[in-house]
Amino acid sequence: MSNWVVSLAGPRHVRLEPCPTDRLGPGQVRVRTRYSGISAGTELTLYRGSNPRLRKDWDAGSRMFVPRQAAPAYPVVGFGYEEVGEIVEVAPDVAGRRPGQLVWGIWGHRADAVLPATAAHPLPPGLDPLAAVFARPGAIALTAVLAGDMHLGDWVGVFGQGVIGLLGTRLAALSGARVVAVDRMPGRLAHAVRLGARRVVDAADSPAAALRAATDGRGADVCLELSGSYPALHEAIRATAHAGRVVAAGFYQGYAHGLELGEEFHHNRIQLVAAQVSGPDPAPGTAGRWSGTRIAHTFMDLVAEGSVDPLPLVSHVVDAGAVADALALLDRGDGDVLQVVLRF
């Protein structure tokens, strides 16, 4: 059986290339990929060459980045974390999985993958397989919402209305928050209204002033910054009420130009927390209750029951052989591009 995998040979140099097919071992299943979503955050940093893992090593023991000791960063093979496929082979010792079963998980942009059976999560009955590419982005958005510790009636600013920001808007609205969505692109703000935002603000029109006007001058109770932009993080801090909380869940790159921590952050005693779906205790304050697995499954339950409909966020489905074009499309940052999906 032939196999194909997406390989990044260097910044903006990507292609689909043949690769060996792995043998099936105990406790494993073989999955044939149907769809693989492309992340417009983490994956673009790999594509552009700005991801810190390309120049440093992550030391799991110390939980610090350290000078790179491993092999050269490139090629990066099989990156990707939004996969849906069909089980085609099951090891004899595996129970609860069967050939023909549709599953979602993380196995990278590849046509064929062998993975632990426990990492192949069955799709809820009747769900469109394309919706399952949102399991990981949805988990990231839900992690940010949990980290925000928002409550019924809170005013919440959501900065950045890309895929994760739009899902964050919907999940915050489901939590009872009154959401103000912030972005520069009218089409994305229109999506935000459909997903439950009370108000939308063009990022160029002083979102902090708009949020304070909506709250009788107090400011937002919570702001979620999901764009990965330092100026947006600064504006989210400015928009937040005294002693309020800002959740930084974007993937920030480089030095923090545009982030002025000596201003509102300092004088308003803003609580700034990071949300990151992987690792122990993804959302602050939820230790022992919310694991990354529970978060992802909860999001998929919300999709299955109809509380969240991510399918309108799929803007492009392209054949995997056109992966270079797909990444270039995301790299340009056009306003009508949201979730780009590779079809195998």
XYZ file of C-alpha atoms in Angstrom, residues 144-145 147-151 154-159 211 219-224 236 239-241 244-247:
28
model
C -9.453 29.581 26.488
C -13.083 29.877 27.589
C -9.369 29.676 31.496
C -11.471 32.846 31.344
C -13.632 31.600 34.230
C -16.528 33.579 32.777
C -20.023 33.640 34.238
C -20.260 38.746 31.962
C -19.136 41.026 29.142
C -16.403 39.215 27.221
C -14.243 40.580 24.433
C -12.948 38.028 21.929
C -10.016 39.444 19.986
C -16.062 47.657 25.262
C -14.606 47.476 30.717
C -14.933 43.787 29.908
C -15.000 41.283 32.735
C -12.875 38.935 30.616
C -11.061 39.257 27.306
C -9.823 36.356 25.198
C -7.440 43.424 25.133
C -10.422 46.856 27.275
C -10.570 44.891 30.539
C -12.049 46.122 33.799
C -10.328 41.636 35.335
C -8.831 38.720 33.433
C -7.195 38.479 30.019
C -6.587 35.037 28.531
